[in-house]
PDB file of C-alpha atoms and ligand atoms in Angstrom:
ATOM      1  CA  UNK L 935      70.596 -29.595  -9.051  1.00 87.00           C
ATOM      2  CA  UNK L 936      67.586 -29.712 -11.608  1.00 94.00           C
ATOM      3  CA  UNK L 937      67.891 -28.376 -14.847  1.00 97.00           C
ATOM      4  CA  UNK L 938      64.154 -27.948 -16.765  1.00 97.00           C
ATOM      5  CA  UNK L 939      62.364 -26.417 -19.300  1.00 97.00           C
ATOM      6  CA  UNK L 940      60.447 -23.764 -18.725  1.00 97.00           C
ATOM      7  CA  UNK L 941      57.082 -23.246 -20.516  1.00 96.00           C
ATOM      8  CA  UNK L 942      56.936 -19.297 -22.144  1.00 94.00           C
ATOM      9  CA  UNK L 943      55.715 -16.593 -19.156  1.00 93.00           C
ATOM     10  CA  UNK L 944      55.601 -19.913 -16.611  1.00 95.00           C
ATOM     11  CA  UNK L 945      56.683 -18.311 -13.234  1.00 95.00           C
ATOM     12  CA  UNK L 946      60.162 -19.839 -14.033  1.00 95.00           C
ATOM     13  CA  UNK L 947      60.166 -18.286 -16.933  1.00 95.00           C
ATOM     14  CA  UNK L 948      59.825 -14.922 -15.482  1.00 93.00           C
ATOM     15  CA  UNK L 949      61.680 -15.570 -12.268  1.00 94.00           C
ATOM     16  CA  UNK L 950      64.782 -16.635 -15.134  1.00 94.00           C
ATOM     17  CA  UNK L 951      64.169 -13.347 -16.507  1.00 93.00           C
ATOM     18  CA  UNK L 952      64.999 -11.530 -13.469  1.00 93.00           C
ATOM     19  CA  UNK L 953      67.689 -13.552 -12.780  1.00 95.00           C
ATOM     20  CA  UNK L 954      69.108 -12.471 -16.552  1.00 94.00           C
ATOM     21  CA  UNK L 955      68.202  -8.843 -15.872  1.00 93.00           C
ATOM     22  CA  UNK L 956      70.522  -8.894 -12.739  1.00 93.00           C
ATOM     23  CA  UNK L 957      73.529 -10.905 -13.965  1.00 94.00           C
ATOM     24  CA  UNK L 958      73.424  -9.578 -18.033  1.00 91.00           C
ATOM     25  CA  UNK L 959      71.937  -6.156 -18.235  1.00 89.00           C
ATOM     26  CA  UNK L 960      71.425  -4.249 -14.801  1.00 88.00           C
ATOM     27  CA  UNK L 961      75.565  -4.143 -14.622  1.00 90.00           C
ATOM     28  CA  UNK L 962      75.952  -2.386 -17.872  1.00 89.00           C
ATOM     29  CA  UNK L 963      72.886   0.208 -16.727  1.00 87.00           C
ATOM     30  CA  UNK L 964      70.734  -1.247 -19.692  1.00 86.00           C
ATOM     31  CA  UNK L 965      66.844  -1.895 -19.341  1.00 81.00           C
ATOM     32  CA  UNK L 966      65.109  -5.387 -18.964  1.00 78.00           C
ATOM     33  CA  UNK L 967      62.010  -3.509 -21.027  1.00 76.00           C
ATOM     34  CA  UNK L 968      64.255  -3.369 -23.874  1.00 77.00           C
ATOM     35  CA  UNK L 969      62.984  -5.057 -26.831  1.00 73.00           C
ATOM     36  CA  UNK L 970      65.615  -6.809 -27.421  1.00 72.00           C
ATOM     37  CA  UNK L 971      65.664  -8.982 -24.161  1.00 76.00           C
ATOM     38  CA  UNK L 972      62.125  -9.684 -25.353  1.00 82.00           C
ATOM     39  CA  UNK L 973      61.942 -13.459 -25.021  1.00 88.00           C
ATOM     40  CA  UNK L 974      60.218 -15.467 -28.326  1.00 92.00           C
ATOM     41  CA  UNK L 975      57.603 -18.024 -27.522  1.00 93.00           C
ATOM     42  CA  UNK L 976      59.679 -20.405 -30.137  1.00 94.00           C
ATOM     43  CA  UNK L 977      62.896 -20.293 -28.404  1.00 95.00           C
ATOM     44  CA  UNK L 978      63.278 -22.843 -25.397  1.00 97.00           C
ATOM     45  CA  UNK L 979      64.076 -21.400 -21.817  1.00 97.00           C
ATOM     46  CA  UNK L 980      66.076 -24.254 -20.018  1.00 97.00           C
ATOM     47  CA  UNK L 981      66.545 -23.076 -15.850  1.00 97.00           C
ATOM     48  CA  UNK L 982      68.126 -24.610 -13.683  1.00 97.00           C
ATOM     49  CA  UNK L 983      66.946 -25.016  -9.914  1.00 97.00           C
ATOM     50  CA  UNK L 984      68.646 -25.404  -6.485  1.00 96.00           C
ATOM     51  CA  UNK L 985      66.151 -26.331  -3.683  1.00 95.00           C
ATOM     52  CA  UNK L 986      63.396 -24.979  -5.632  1.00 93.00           C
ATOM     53  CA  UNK L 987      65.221 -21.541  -6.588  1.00 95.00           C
ATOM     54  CA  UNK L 988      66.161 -20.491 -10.302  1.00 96.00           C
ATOM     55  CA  UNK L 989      69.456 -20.001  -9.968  1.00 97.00           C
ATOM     56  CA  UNK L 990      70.278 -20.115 -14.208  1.00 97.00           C
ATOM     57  CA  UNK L 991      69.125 -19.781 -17.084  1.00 97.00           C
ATOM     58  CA  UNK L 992      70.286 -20.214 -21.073  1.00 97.00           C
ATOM     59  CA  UNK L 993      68.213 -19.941 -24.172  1.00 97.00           C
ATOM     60  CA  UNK L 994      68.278 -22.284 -27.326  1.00 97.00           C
ATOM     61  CA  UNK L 995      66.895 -20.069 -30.913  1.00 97.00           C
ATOM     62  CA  UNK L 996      65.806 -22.787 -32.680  1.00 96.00           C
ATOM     63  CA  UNK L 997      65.602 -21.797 -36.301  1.00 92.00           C
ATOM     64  CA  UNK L 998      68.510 -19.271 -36.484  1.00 95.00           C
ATOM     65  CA  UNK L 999      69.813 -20.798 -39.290  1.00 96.00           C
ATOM     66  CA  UNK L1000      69.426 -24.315 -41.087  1.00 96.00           C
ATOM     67  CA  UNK L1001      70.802 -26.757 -38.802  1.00 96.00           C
ATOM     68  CA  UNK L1002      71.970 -24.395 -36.521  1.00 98.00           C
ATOM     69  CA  UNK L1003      70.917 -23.240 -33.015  1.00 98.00           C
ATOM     70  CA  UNK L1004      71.675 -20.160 -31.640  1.00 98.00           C
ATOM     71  CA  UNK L1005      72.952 -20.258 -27.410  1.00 98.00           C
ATOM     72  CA  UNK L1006      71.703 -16.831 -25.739  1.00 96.00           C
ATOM     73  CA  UNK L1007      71.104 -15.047 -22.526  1.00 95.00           C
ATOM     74  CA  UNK L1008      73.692 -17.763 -20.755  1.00 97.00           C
ATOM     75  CA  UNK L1009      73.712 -16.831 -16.643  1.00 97.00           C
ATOM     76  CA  UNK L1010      73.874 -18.770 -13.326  1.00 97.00           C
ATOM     77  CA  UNK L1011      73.520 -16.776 -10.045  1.00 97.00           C
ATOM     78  CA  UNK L1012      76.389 -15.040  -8.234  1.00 96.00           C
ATOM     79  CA  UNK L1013      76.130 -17.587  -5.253  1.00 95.00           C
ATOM     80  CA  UNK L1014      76.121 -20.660  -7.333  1.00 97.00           C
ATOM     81  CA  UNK L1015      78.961 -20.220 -10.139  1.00 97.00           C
ATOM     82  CA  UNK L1016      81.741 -22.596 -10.299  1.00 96.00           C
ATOM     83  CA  UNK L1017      79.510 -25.174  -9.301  1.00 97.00           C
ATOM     84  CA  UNK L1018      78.703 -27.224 -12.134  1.00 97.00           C
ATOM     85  CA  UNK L1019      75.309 -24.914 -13.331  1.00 98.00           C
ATOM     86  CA  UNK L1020      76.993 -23.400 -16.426  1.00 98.00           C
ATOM     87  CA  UNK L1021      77.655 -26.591 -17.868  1.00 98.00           C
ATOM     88  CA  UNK L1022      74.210 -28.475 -17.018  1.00 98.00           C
ATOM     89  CA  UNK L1023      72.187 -25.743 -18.436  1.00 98.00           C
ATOM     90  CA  UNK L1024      74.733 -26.121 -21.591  1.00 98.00           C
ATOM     91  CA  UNK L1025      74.183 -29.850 -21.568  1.00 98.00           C
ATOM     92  CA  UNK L1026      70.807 -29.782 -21.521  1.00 98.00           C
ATOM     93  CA  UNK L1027      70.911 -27.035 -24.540  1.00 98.00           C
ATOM     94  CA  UNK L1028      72.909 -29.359 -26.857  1.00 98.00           C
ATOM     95  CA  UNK L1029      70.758 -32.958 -25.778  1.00 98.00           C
ATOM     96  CA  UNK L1030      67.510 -31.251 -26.891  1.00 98.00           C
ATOM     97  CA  UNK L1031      69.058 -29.497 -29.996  1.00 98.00           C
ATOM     98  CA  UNK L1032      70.533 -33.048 -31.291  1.00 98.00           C
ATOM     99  CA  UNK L1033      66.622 -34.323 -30.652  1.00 97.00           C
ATOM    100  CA  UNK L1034      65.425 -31.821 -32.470  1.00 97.00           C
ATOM    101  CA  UNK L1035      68.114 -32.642 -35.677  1.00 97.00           C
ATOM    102  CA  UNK L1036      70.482 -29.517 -35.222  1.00 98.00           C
ATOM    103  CA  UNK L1037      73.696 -29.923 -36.269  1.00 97.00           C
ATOM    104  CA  UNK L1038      75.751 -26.958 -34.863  1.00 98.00           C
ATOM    105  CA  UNK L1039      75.314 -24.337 -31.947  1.00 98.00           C
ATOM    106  CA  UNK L1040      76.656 -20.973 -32.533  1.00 98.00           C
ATOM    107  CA  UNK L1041      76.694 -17.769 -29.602  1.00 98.00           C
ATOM    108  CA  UNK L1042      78.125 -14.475 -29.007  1.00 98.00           C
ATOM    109  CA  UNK L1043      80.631 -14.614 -26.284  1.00 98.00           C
ATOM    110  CA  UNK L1044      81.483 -11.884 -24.279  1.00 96.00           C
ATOM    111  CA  UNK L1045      85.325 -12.165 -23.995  1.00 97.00           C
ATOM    112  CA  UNK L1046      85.393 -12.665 -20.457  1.00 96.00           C
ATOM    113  CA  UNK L1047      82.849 -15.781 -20.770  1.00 97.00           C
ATOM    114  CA  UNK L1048      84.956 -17.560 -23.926  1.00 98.00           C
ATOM    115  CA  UNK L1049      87.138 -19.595 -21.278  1.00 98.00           C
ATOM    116  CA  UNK L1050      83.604 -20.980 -20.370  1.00 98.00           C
ATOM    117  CA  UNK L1051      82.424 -21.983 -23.448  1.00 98.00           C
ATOM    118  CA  UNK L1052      86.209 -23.038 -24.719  1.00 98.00           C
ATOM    119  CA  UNK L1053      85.367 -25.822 -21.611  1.00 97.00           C
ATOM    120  CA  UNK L1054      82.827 -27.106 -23.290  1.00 98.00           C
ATOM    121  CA  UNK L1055      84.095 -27.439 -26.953  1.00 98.00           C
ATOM    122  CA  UNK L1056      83.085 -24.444 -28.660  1.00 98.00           C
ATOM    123  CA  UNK L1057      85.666 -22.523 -30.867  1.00 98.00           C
ATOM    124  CA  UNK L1058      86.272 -18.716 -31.692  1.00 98.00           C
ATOM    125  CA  UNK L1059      84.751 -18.013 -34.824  1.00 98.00           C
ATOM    126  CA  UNK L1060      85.050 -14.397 -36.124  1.00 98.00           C
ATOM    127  CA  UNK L1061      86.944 -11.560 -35.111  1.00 98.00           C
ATOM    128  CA  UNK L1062      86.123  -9.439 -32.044  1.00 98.00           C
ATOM    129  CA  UNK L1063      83.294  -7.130 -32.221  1.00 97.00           C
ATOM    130  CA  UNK L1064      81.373  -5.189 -29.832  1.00 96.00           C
ATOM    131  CA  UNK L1065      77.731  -5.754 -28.720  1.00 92.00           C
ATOM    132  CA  UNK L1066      75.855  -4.220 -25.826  1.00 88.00           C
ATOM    133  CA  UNK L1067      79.375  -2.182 -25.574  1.00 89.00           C
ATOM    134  CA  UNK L1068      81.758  -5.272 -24.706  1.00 93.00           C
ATOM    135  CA  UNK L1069      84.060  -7.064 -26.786  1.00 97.00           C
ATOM    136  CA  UNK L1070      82.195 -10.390 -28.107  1.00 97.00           C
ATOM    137  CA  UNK L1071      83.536 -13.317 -30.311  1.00 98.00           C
ATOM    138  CA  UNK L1072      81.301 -15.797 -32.328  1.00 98.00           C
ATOM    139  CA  UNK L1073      81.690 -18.792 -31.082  1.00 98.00           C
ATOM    140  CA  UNK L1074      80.937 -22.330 -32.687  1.00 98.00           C
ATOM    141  CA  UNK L1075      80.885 -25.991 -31.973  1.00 98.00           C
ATOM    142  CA  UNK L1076      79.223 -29.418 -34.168  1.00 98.00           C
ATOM    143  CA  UNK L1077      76.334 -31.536 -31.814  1.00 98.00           C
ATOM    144  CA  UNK L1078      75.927 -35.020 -32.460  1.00 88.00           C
TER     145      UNK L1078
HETATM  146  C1  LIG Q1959      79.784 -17.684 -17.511  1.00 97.34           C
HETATM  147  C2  LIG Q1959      78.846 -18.354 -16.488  1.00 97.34           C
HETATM  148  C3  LIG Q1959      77.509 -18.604 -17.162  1.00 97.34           C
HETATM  149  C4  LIG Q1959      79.472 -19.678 -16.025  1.00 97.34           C
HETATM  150  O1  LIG Q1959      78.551 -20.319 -15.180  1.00 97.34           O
HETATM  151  P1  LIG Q1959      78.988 -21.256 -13.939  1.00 97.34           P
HETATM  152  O2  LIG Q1959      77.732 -21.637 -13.244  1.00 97.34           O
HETATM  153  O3  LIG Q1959      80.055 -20.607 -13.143  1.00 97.34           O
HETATM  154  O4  LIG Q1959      79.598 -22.485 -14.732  1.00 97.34           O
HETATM  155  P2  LIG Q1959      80.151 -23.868 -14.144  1.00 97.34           P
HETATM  156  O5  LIG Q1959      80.147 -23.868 -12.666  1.00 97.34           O
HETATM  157  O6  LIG Q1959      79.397 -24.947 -14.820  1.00 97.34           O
HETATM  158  O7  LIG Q1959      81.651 -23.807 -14.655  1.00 97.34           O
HETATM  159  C5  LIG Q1959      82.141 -24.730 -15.522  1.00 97.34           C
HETATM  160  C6  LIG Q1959      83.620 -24.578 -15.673  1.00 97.34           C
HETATM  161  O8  LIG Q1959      83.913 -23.371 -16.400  1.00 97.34           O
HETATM  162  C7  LIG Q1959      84.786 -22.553 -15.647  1.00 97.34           C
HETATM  163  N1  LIG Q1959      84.417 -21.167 -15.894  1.00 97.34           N
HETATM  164  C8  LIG Q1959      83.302 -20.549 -15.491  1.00 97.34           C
HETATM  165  N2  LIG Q1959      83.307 -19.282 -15.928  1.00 97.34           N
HETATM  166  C9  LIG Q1959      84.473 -19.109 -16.605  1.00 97.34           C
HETATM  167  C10 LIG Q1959      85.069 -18.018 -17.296  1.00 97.34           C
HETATM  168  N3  LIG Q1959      84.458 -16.832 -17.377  1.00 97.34           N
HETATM  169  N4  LIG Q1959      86.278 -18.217 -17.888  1.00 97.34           N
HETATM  170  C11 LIG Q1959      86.897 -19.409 -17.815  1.00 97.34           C
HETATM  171  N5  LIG Q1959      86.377 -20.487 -17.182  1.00 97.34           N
HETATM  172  C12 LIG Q1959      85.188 -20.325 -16.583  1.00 97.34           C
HETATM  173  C13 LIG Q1959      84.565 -22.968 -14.210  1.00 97.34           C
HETATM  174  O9  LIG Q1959      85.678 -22.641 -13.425  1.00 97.34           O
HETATM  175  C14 LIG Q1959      84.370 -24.447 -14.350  1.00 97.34           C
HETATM  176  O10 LIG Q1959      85.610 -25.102 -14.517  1.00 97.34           O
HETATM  177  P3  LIG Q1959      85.962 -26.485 -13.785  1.00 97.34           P
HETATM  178  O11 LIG Q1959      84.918 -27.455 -14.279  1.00 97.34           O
HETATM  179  O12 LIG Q1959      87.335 -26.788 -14.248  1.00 97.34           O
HETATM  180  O13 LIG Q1959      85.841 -26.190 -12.339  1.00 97.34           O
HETATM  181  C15 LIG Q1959      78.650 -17.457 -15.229  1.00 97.34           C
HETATM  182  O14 LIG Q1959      79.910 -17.124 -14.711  1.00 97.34           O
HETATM  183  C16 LIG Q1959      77.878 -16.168 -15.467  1.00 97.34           C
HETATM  184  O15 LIG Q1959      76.639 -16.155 -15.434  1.00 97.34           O
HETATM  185  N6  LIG Q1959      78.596 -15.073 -15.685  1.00 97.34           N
HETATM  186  C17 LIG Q1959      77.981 -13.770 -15.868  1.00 97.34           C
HETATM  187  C18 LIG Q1959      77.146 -13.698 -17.117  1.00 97.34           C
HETATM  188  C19 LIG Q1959      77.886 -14.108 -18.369  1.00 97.34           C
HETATM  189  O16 LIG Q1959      79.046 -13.779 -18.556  1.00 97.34           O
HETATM  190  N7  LIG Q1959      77.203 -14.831 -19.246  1.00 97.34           N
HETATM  191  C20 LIG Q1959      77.762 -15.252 -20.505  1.00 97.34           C
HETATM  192  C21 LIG Q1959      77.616 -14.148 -21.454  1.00 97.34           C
HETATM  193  S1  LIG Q1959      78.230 -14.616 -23.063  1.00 97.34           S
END
């Protein structure tokens, strides 16, 4: 398993965007050519690879708020879940936001997902709310 960086519209970059489209939009019948799956040449696109194949992606906002990162578009591959991908990709987000001075991460969980992210440390935050028509939860943890 590699996990990577992948430079803005690199062929990663758009083969991780395909991979998003299947796993986060196509099942809730929404568009990859909405806007707001647009990608932002300042946010950092970490994938992760098995024998040469994206099989995850997650994306680290960088200047959502002082301090804080924001975790989005989290998704590993049907085939591959349960098999350690989630939490390299995570990993990797959190090394390269302490590097870059962050101090916090913060995400919207979709309710189903918070067992994931409870793994790794992070904590409910706010009360549910709805986004792309599931219930979400904020979710928070400190990086050092
Ligand atoms: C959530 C998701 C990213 C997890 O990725 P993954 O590749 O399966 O993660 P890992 O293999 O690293 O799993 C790490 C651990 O978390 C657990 N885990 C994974 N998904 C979980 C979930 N939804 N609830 C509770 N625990 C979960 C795994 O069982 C594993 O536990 P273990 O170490 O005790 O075996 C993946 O299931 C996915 O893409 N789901 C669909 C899209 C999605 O929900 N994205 C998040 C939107 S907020």
């Amino acid at each position: 398993m590699t996990v990577q960086i992948a430079p803005f519209n690199s062929d990663y970059h758009k083969a991780a965007r395909e991979l998003r489209a299947d796993v986060l939009r196509k099942p809730l019948g929404l568009s990859a050519n909405d806007p707001a799956f647009n990608d932002r040449e300042s946010d950092v696109h970490f994938v992760a690879l098995k024998e040469g194949k994206i099989v995850g992606i997650v994306v680290l906002v960088l200047d959502y708020k002082p301090g804080i990162g924001k975790l989005r578009q989290m998704a590993t591959a049907k085939e591959v879940r349960g098999k350690g991908f989630g939490i390299a990709l995570v990993n990797a987000l959190e090394e390269y936001a302490v590097n870059k001075g962050l101090i916090g991460i913060t995400l919207h969980a979709r309710q189903y997902a918070v067992g994931f992210y409870e793994k790794l440390g992070y904590q409910i935050t706010s009360d549910v709310f709805q986004e792309v028509g599931m219930a979400h939860f904020v979710m928070e943890k400190e990086i050092k």
